[in-house]
XYZ file of C-alpha atoms in Angstrom:
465
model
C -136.938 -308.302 57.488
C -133.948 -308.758 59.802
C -134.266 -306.384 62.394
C -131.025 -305.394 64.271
C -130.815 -305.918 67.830
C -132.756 -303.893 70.426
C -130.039 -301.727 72.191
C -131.152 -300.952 75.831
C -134.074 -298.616 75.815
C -133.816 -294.457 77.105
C -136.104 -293.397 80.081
C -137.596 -291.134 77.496
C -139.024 -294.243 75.382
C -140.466 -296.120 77.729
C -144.467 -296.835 77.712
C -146.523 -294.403 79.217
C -149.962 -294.537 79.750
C -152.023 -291.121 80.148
C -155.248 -290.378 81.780
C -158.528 -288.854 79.616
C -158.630 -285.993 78.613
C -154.876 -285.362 76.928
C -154.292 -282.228 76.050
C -152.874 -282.927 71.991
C -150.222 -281.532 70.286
C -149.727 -281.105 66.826
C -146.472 -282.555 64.950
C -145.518 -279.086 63.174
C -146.822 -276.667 65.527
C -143.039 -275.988 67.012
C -144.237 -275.629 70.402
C -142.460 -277.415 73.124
C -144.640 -279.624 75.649
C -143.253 -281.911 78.754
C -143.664 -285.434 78.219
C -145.701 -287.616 79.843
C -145.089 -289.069 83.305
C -144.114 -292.625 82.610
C -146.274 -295.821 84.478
C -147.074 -298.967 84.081
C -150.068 -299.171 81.580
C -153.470 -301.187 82.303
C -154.587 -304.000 80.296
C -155.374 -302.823 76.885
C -158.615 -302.600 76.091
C -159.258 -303.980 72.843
C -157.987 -307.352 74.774
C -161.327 -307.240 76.661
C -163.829 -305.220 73.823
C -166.981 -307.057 72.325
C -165.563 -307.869 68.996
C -168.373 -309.867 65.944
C -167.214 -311.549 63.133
C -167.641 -309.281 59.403
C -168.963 -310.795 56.574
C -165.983 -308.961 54.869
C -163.140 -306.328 55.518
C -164.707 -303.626 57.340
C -162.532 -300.956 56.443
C -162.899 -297.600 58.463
C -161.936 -293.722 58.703
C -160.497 -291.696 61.256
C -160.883 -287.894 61.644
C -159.714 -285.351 63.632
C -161.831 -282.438 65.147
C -161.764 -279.706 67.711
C -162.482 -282.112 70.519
C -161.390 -285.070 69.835
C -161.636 -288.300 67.152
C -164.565 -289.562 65.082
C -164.646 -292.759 63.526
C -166.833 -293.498 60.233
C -167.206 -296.891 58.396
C -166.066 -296.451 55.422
C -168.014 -298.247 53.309
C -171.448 -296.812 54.730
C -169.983 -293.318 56.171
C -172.067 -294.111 59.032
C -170.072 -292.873 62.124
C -168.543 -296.229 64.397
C -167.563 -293.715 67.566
C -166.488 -290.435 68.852
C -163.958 -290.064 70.892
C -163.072 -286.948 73.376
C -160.009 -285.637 73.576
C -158.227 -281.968 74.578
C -156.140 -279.937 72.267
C -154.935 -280.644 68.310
C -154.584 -283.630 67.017
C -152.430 -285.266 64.420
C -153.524 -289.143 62.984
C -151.239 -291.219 61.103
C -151.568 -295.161 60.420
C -149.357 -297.720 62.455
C -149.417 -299.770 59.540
C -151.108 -303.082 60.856
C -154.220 -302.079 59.436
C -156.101 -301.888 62.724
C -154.262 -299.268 64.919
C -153.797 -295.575 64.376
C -151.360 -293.086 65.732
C -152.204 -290.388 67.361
C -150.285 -287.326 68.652
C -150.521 -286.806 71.716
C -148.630 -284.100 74.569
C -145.960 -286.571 75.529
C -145.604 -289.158 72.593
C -147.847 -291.085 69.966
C -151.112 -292.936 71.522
C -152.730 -295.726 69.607
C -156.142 -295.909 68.823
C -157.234 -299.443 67.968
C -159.740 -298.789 65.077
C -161.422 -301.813 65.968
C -161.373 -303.478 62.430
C -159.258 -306.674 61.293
C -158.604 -309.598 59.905
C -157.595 -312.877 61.334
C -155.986 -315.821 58.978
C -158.036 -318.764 58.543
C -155.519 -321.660 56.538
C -155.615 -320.080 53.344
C -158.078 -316.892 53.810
C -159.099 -314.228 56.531
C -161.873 -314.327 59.059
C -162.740 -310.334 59.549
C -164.150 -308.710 63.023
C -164.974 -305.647 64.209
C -164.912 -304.369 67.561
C -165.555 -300.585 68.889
C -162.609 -298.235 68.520
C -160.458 -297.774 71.899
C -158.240 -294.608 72.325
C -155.857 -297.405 73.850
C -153.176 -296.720 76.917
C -150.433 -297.414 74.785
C -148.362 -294.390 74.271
C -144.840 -294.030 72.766
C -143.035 -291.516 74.472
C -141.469 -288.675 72.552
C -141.272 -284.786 73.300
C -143.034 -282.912 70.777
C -144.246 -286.103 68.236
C -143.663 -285.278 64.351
C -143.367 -287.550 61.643
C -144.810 -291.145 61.703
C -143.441 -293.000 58.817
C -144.636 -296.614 57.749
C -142.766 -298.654 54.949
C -142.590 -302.535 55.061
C -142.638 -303.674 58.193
C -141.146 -300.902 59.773
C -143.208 -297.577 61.541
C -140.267 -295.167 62.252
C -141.996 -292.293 64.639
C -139.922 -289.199 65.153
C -139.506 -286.868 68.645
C -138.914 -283.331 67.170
C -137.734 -282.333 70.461
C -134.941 -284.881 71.305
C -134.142 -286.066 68.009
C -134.957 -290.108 69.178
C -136.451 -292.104 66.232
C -138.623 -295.370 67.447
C -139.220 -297.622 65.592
C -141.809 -299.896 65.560
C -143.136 -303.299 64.447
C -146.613 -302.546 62.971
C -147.453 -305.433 63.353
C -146.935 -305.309 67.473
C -147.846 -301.990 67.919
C -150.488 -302.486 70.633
C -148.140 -304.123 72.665
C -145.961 -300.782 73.385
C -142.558 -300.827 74.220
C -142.419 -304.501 73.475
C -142.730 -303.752 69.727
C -139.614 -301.122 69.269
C -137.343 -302.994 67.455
C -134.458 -300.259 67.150
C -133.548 -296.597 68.708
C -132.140 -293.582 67.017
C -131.403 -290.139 68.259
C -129.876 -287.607 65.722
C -127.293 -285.322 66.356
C -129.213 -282.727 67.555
C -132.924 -281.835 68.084
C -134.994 -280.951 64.922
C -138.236 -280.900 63.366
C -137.079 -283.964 61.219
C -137.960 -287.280 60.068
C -136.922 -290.906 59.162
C -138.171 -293.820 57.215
C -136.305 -296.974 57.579
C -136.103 -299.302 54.167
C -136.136 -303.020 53.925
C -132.619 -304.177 54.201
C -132.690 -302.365 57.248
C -130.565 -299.247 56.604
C -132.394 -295.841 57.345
C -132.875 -292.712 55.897
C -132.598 -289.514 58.371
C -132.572 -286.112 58.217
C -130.145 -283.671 59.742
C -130.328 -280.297 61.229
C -130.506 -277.943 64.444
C -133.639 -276.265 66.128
C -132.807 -273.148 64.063
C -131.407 -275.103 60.489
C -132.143 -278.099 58.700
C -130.038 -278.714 56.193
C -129.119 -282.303 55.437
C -130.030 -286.661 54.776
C -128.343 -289.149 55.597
C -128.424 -292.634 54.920
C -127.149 -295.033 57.809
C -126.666 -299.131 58.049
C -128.347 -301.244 60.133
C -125.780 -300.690 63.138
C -126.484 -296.822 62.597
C -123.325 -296.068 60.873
C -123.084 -293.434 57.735
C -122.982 -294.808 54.614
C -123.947 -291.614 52.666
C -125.374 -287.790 53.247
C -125.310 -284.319 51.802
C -125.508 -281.323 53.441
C -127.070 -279.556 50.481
C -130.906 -279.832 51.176
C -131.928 -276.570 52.866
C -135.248 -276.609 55.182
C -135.791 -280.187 54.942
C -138.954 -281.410 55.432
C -141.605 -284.521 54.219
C -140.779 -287.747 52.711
C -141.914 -290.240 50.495
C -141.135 -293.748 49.464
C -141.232 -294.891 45.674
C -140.575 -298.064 43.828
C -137.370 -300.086 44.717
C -136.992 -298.862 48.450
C -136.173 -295.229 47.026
C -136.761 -292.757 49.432
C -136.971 -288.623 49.097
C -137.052 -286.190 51.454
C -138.142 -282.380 50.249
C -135.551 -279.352 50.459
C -135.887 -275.670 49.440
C -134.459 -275.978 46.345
C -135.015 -279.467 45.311
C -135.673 -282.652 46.373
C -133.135 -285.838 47.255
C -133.469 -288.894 46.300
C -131.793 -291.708 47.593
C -131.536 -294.851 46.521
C -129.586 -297.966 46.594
C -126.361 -296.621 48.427
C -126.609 -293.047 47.365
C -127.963 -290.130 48.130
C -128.595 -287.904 45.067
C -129.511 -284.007 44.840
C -131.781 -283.172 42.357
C -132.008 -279.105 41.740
C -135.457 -277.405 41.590
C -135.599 -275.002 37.897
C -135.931 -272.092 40.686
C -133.265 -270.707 42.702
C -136.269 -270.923 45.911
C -138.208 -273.988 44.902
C -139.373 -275.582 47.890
C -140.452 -279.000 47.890
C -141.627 -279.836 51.281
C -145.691 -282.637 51.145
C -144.994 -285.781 49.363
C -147.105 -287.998 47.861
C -145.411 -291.495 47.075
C -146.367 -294.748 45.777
C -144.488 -297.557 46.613
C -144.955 -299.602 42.627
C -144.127 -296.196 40.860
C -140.837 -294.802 40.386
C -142.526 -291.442 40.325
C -143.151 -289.096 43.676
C -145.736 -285.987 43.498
C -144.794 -283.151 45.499
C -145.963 -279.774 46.819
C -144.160 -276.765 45.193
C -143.508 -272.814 46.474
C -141.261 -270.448 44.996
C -141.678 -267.521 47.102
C -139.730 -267.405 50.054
C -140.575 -264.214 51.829
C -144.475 -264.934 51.507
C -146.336 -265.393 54.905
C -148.823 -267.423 52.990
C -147.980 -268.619 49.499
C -150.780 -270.240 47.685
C -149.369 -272.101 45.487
C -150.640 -273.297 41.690
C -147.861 -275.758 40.261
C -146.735 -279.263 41.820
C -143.705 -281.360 41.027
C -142.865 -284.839 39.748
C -139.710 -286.055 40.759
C -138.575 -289.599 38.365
C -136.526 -291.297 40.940
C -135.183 -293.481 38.437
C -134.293 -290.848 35.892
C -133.251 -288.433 38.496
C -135.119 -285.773 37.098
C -137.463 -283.222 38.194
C -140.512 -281.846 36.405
C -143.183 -279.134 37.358
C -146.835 -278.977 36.543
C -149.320 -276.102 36.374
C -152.425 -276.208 37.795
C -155.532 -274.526 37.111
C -156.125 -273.613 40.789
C -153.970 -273.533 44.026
C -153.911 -276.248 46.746
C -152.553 -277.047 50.643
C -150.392 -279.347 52.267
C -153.548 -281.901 52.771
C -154.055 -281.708 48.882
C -151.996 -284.851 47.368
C -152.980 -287.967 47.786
C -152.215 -291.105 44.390
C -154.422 -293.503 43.524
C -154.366 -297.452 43.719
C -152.538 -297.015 39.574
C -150.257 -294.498 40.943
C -151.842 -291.179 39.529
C -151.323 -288.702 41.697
C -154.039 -286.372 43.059
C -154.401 -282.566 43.594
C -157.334 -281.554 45.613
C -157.727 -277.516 44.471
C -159.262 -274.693 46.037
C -161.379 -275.128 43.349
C -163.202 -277.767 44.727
C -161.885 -280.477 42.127
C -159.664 -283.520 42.081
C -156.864 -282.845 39.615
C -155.522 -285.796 38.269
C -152.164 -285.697 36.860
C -150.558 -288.770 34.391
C -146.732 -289.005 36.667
C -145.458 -290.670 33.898
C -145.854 -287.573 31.164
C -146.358 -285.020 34.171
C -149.474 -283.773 32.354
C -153.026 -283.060 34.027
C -155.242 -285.768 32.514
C -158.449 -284.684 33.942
C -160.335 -282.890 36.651
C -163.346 -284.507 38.932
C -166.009 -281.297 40.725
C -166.447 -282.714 44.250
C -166.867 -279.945 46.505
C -167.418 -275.893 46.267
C -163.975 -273.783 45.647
C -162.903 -272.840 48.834
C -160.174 -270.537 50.445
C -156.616 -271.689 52.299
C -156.883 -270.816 56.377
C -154.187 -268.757 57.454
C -153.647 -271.053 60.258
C -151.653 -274.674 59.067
C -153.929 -276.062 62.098
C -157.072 -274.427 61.014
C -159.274 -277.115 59.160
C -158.981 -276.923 55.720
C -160.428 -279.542 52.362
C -157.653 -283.057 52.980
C -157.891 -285.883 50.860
C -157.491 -289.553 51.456
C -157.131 -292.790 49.240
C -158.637 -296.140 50.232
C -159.112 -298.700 47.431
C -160.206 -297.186 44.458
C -161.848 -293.998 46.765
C -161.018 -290.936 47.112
C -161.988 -289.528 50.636
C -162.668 -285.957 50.767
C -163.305 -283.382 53.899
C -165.517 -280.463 53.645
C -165.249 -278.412 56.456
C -167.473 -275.681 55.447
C -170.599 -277.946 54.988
C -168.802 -280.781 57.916
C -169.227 -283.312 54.944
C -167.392 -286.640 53.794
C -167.096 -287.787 50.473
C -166.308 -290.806 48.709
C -165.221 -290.466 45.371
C -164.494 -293.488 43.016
C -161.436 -291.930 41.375
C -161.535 -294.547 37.887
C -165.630 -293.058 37.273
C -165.182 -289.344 39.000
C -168.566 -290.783 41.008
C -169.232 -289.330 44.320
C -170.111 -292.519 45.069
C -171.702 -291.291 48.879
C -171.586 -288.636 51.399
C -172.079 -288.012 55.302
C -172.909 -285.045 56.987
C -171.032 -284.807 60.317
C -172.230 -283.272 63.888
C -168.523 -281.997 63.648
C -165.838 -279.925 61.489
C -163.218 -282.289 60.500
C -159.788 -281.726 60.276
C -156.805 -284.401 59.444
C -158.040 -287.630 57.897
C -156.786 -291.172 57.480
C -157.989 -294.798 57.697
C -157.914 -298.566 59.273
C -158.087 -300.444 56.179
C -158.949 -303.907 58.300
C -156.371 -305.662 56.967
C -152.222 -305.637 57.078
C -150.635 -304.233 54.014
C -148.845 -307.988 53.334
C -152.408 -309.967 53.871
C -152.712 -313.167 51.554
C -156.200 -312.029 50.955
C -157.298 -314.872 49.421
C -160.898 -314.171 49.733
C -163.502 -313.016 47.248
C -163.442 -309.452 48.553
C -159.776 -309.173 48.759
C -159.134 -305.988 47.015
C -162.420 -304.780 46.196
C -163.575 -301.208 46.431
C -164.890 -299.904 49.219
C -168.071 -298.776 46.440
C -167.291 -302.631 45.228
C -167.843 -303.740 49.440
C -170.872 -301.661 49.747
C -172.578 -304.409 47.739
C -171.327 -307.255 49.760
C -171.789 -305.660 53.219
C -175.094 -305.836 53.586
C -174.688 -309.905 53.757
C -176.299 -311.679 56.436
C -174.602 -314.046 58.705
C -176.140 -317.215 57.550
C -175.000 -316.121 54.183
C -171.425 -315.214 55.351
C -171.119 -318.825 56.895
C -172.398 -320.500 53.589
C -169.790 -318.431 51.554
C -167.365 -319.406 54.061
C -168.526 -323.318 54.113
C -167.886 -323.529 50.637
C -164.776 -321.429 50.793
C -163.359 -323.923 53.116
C -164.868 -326.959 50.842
C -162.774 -325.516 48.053
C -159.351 -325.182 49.707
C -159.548 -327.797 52.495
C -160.501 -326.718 55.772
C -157.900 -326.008 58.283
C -158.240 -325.160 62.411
């Protein structure tokens, strides 16, 4: 992608680095915090940590919990590392494959997962090395929404309005990676996601009202918007660099040059979690039609056709929370219910196709912070918290298998992963694309067996330095 020209950088985006233990905020909480004082960062420390050659991808988890960060491999569930940190935390991938944001009070810090690959001529070399809650921090006052898409991570500062964004694949490096600055208007909870050819979608609003999207060109001048999308909030990227962000009473959609308002079949139907998938046309959303309840537990879910332009709902047979939707590696997209079950719905006919028993029903926290059931995809597996019994699960999502399970020595919260590889990998090798169930069977290979399969890899496609 082209990216536009770095205009000179704000005080308030500079590189910070912050001394253990941080006291974390999280991205919705609305609180205010001061950032960070800014200073020159040390080395990183993944340029100096052990690292050993894999015998393949090494893909790996990261958790959240009252205390700090926990690391599993997610192949084995065995835990990598914990990690201490103050106050809540909020993870979100940087979208390199390795590195993972974290919220923190004063900006987004990385954590290098310690898991990637390195090209070899025509294949990858894989390595491990032990996870590092790095010094890199992005600065931002009060750190929301951290939106990857292509090459692009676009991380927005509720309390400024300033969208970074990022190179993923330089996002250890710190301010060195921003590759273009933003700053809205005026302050909001918001969010932005920029799309291939550059342009960028953004939300609009005040402290007390959000109300709008807007679509901008490279050189940040409006190309479209509406003003018609009450309470924004969430995003989600579908097929063909379409982008929607949730409203009150619908959803938007906006794609190509426009930006499109689709009306929700309730006069208060607020669409606010997305679930996207970036080969489907089709976006699964969350979907609450009482206004004036404190705590709405809601039973139905929405599938928005951003092709079509058309918006459809779907009953459930239980309700679900904000960490409930997830879509598979086909693009079915995933309701984890109070029930305890995986709901999987068919976007295409916006029917429930079946239902997978993982975990025991369970009951919504009245606290959005408090930890509740989330759900994660990774290669054909379903991830699955279970705070009441501090359990992972890995569900293969084609079979309904609970393929394995961890008990943990804490009570996880927020979820996400390291896959060990950049989205736009050649992954040429044998295990390119494999399960992570598919991986378990090739993990346990030894090292003399790893160089053989790589001897005769390099035998077969010409060996390169």
């Amino acid at each position: 992608m082209n990216h536009p020209v770095t205009r000179p950088r704000r005080a308030g985006v500079r590189l910070a680095a912050l001394a253990l233990p941080l006291a974390l905020l999280g991205a919705c909480a609305g609180g205010s915090s001061e950032p960070a004082a800014s200073s020159t960062p040390s080395a990183s420390p993944e340029a100096t940590a052990t690292k050993t050659e894999a015998a393949a991808v090494t893909p790996r988890l990261v958790l959240t919990y009252d205390g700090g960060l926990v690391v599993l491999d997610a192949t084995t569930l065995e835990t990598v590392d914990t990690i201490e940190a103050d106050g809540f935390l909020r993870v979100n991938p940087a979208g390199d494959g390795r590195h993972v944001m974290v919220s923190t009070q004063g900006g987004f810090r990385v954590l290098d997962a310690g898991t990637w690959a390195q090209p070899h001529g025509d294949h990858d070399h894989y390595w491990t090395s032990d996870p590092v809650l790095t010094d890199t921090v992005f600065e931002a006052d009060e750190p929301g929404h951290a939106v990857v898409h292509g090459d692009t991570l676009a991380l927005f500062a509720d309390g400024t309005g300033e969208v970074t964004v990022v190179d993923p694949a330089a996002v250890a490096e710190g301010e060195d990676a921003v590759v273009r600055e933003y700053t809205t208007p005026s302050a909001h909870h918001g969010v932005a996601v920029v799309r291939t050819d550059d342009t960028m979608v953004v939300s609009d609003g005040t402290e007390d009202e959000r109300t709008g999207v807007r679509l901008l060109g490279a050189d940040d001048t409006e190309i479209a918007a509406t003003d018609q999308c009450p309470g924004v909030h969430g995003e989600a990227v579908a097929a063909n660099d379409v982008v929607t962000v949730g409203c009150q009473d619908g959803i938007v959609i906006v794609s190509g040059q426009t930006v499109t308002k689709v009306q929700a079949p309730d006069a208060y139907g607020r669409i606010g979690n997305q679930a996207g998938h970036e080969d489907s046309p089709y976006v699964l959303g969350d979907y609450k039609t009482d206004e004036d309840a404190e705590l709405e537990r809601p039973t139905r879910v929405t599938i928005t056709d951003t092709a079509a332009g058309t918006l459809r709902v779907v009953d459930l047979p239980s309700s679900y929370t904000f960490r409930s939707l997830a879509r598979g590696d086909a693009g079915e997209a995933l309701v984890l219910g109070t029930d305890g079950q995986i709901h999987v719905i068919d976007p295409a006919t916006a029917t429930l196709t079946r239902s997978i028993p993982v975990i025991d029903a369970w009951e919504e926290p009245m606290e959005w912070q408090e930890p509740r059931p989330a759900i994660h995809v990774l290669d054909g597996t379903a991830y699955v918290t279970d705070p009441a019994t501090d359990r992972v699960l890995a569900v293969d999502i084609e079979t309904g298998e609970v393929w394995n399970e961890v008990t943990l020595e804490v009570t996880p919260n927020e979820i996400t992963s390291a896959p060990g590889r950049a989205p736009h990998a050649h992954g040429d090798d044998d295990h390119a694309g494999e399960t992570a169930e598919e991986h378990a069977e090739h993990a346990g290979e030894t090292a003399e067996e790893h160089a053989e399969h790589d001897h005769e890899h390099e035998h077969e496609h010409g060996s390169e330095g």
